[in-house]
Amino acid sequence: TIGSRVKSDFVFLSEKIQLITTTMEEDFPDKNKREMFLNLFFKEDKSFLMVGIFSIQDEILKEISIQYNKEFLRDNELNESDFQNLIQIHTKAFQRTGAGQAILTNTSPGIKVPSFALSIPYGKDTGKIVIAIVHMNRIKDTFEKKNGIMETFLINDEGTIVAHPDETTMFAAKDVLDSPVVQITLKNQLERGQTRFKEANGEFYLGSFKKIG
């Protein structure tokens, strides 16, 4: 199913994040070899745009180590400061990762590139988190509109669009909390479900949901 496929994508992303953060934190006797491994990571998986390790101190995210996809930044005329600004904008959301919660955020508007941020705890009880900014190409095939009947989109736990077949909607990071099917999804304790709902236009639709986190 679509939901299972998306969940598998994020499990794989988390594993890749763990791989690069281990390299980032490892004390290489040969610093050149460390740089070689990091550059190879971004070369082999171009969907990763940035990966950073942070600590949470007095409601502030303090950078411990951060790596960028330098080739992508150069080709898209982006600077490291553009990503640092993103971190500042979404600091409150990322801080919730400190309580052990994985957080998904739409970063497309901030860097004008279809992308999202995934923040996960770094180890257990370390007070550290990892933030990865990933290009939407990684998951976009799942959300492309295949026909005129079905529309598939991804929201985070605050009801904000993260991935959507309509780029305008995605770049707007639209809040869809007023949608009946979104309200049902967020309130429901079940991992998956299906429901008939009525939209503001008075028409009835059949909607289904699958929680991935």
C-alpha positions as semicolon CSV with decimal commas, in nm:
position;residue;x (nm);y (nm);z (nm)
1;T;0,000;0,000;0,000
2;I;0,099;0,366;-0,036
3;G;0,117;0,413;0,340
4;S;0,341;0,111;0,389
5;R;0,569;0,228;0,108
6;V;0,606;0,575;0,262
7;K;0,673;0,425;0,604
8;S;0,946;0,205;0,453
9;D;1,097;0,513;0,288
10;F;1,125;0,691;0,622
11;V;1,268;0,385;0,798
12;F;1,536;0,372;0,528
13;L;1,598;0,746;0,565
14;S;1,648;0,704;0,940
15;E;1,900;0,426;0,879
16;K;2,094;0,645;0,634
17;I;2,092;0,932;0,884
18;Q;2,235;0,704;1,152
19;L;2,507;0,597;0,910
20;I;2,626;0,949;0,829
21;T;2,602;1,077;1,188
22;T;2,820;0,789;1,305
23;T;3,080;0,900;1,050
24;M;3,041;1,265;1,156
25;E;3,106;1,181;1,520
26;E;3,379;0,922;1,468
27;D;3,731;1,029;1,554
28;F;3,923;0,947;1,236
29;P;4,304;0,945;1,275
30;D;4,313;1,052;0,912
31;K;4,085;1,358;0,871
32;N;4,108;1,334;0,493
33;K;3,955;0,988;0,505
34;R;3,665;1,124;0,711
35;E;3,601;1,395;0,452
36;M;3,619;1,136;0,177
37;F;3,349;0,924;0,343
38;L;3,123;1,226;0,398
39;N;3,162;1,350;0,042
40;L;3,091;1,000;-0,087
41;F;2,770;0,986;0,117
42;F;2,628;1,298;-0,050
43;K;2,753;1,189;-0,390
44;E;2,582;0,850;-0,368
45;D;2,259;0,986;-0,221
46;K;2,195;1,328;-0,370
47;S;1,856;1,358;-0,199
48;F;2,026;1,452;0,129
49;L;2,086;1,827;0,134
50;M;2,200;1,874;0,493
51;V;2,254;1,662;0,803
52;G;2,329;1,818;1,140
53;I;2,368;1,711;1,502
54;F;2,238;1,956;1,761
55;S;2,194;1,982;2,135
56;I;1,895;2,150;2,298
57;Q;2,001;2,410;2,554
58;D;1,759;2,657;2,709
59;E;1,520;2,633;2,415
60;I;1,806;2,697;2,171
61;L;1,945;2,450;1,920
62;K;2,323;2,447;1,949
63;E;2,512;2,311;1,650
64;I;2,751;2,026;1,727
65;S;2,834;1,905;1,378
66;I;2,680;1,979;1,039
67;Q;2,743;1,863;0,684
68;Y;2,605;1,996;0,356
69;N;2,559;1,862;0,007
70;K;2,801;2,119;-0,132
71;E;2,742;2,021;-0,494
72;F;2,368;2,078;-0,456
73;L;2,420;2,413;-0,285
74;R;2,649;2,527;-0,563
75;D;2,421;2,408;-0,845
76;N;2,114;2,574;-0,690
77;E;2,285;2,895;-0,577
78;L;2,216;2,827;-0,210
79;N;2,432;2,910;0,090
80;E;2,484;2,735;0,420
81;S;2,314;3,034;0,582
82;D;1,992;2,948;0,396
83;F;1,980;2,616;0,582
84;Q;2,082;2,775;0,911
85;N;1,789;3,013;0,874
86;L;1,559;2,715;0,823
87;I;1,679;2,565;1,150
88;Q;1,599;2,890;1,328
89;I;1,253;2,916;1,172
90;H;1,157;2,563;1,277
91;T;1,342;2,553;1,610
92;K;1,025;2,510;1,818
93;A;0,916;2,211;1,612
94;F;1,259;2,049;1,624
95;Q;1,280;2,095;2,001
96;R;0,998;1,844;2,042
97;T;1,240;1,580;1,915
98;G;1,420;1,617;2,248
99;A;1,125;1,438;2,409
100;G;1,186;1,138;2,184
101;Q;0,945;1,232;1,906
102;A;1,039;1,222;1,538
103;I;0,931;1,545;1,370
104;L;0,853;1,607;1,003
105;T;0,857;1,963;0,865
106;N;0,795;2,118;0,524
107;T;1,108;2,318;0,434
108;S;1,013;2,388;0,072
109;P;0,915;2,755;0,123
110;G;1,235;2,839;0,308
111;I;1,485;2,738;0,040
112;K;1,254;2,744;-0,264
113;V;1,336;2,378;-0,326
114;P;1,085;2,093;-0,277
115;S;1,216;1,948;0,049
116;F;1,135;1,838;0,400
117;A;1,318;1,808;0,730
118;L;1,320;1,496;0,943
119;S;1,444;1,535;1,299
120;I;1,504;1,232;1,520
121;P;1,663;1,174;1,861
122;Y;2,036;1,110;1,854
123;G;2,087;0,804;2,068
124;K;1,912;0,759;2,403
125;D;1,906;1,026;2,673
126;T;2,186;1,221;2,507
127;G;2,003;1,553;2,484
128;K;2,102;1,559;2,118
129;I;1,893;1,548;1,802
130;V;1,968;1,498;1,433
131;I;1,808;1,713;1,164
132;A;1,822;1,602;0,802
133;I;1,690;1,815;0,517
134;V;1,597;1,593;0,225
135;H;1,492;1,668;-0,133
136;M;1,133;1,574;-0,213
137;N;1,258;1,359;-0,503
138;R;1,318;1,093;-0,241
139;I;0,943;1,034;-0,194
140;K;0,763;1,240;-0,461
141;D;0,671;0,948;-0,691
142;T;0,431;0,825;-0,424
143;F;0,240;1,153;-0,423
144;E;0,219;1,225;-0,794
145;K;-0,138;1,229;-0,918
146;K;-0,196;0,913;-1,120
147;N;-0,560;0,986;-1,215
148;G;-0,833;1,240;-1,157
149;I;-1,006;1,042;-0,883
150;M;-0,750;0,986;-0,608
151;E;-0,531;1,245;-0,436
152;T;-0,255;1,140;-0,198
153;F;-0,072;1,380;0,031
154;L;0,145;1,375;0,341
155;I;0,089;1,588;0,651
156;N;0,279;1,620;0,976
157;D;0,137;1,597;1,326
158;E;0,033;1,964;1,316
159;G;-0,180;1,923;1,004
160;T;0,062;2,097;0,769
161;I;0,113;1,972;0,414
162;V;0,459;1,818;0,367
163;A;0,418;1,639;0,032
164;H;0,143;1,702;-0,222
165;P;0,094;1,642;-0,597
166;D;0,027;2,015;-0,642
167;E;0,357;2,202;-0,595
168;T;0,179;2,531;-0,521
169;T;0,005;2,369;-0,224
170;M;0,329;2,209;-0,110
171;F;0,535;2,529;-0,136
172;A;0,266;2,713;0,059
173;A;0,305;2,459;0,343
174;K;-0,071;2,477;0,364
175;D;-0,246;2,412;0,694
176;V;-0,526;2,160;0,628
177;L;-0,653;2,120;0,983
178;D;-0,996;2,232;0,867
179;S;-1,027;1,923;0,646
180;P;-1,257;1,662;0,803
181;V;-1,039;1,369;0,697
182;V;-0,730;1,537;0,849
183;Q;-0,915;1,599;1,176
184;I;-1,020;1,235;1,186
185;T;-0,665;1,121;1,111
186;L;-0,504;1,328;1,386
187;K;-0,763;1,242;1,650
188;N;-0,787;0,872;1,570
189;Q;-0,577;0,635;1,783
190;L;-0,570;0,374;1,508
191;E;-0,269;0,344;1,278
192;R;-0,486;0,325;0,969
193;G;-0,849;0,374;0,874
194;Q;-1,107;0,472;0,616
195;T;-1,397;0,713;0,646
196;R;-1,668;0,891;0,449
197;F;-1,661;1,265;0,505
198;K;-1,826;1,584;0,389
199;E;-1,615;1,874;0,261
200;A;-1,702;2,244;0,286
201;N;-1,844;2,236;-0,067
202;G;-2,112;1,997;0,053
203;E;-1,981;1,699;-0,143
204;F;-1,905;1,363;0,017
205;Y;-1,575;1,184;-0,031
206;L;-1,416;0,858;0,078
207;G;-1,083;0,907;0,251
208;S;-0,827;0,674;0,403
209;F;-0,521;0,736;0,617
210;K;-0,206;0,559;0,734
211;K;0,015;0,689;1,013
212;I;0,386;0,643;0,953
213;G;0,533;0,755;1,285
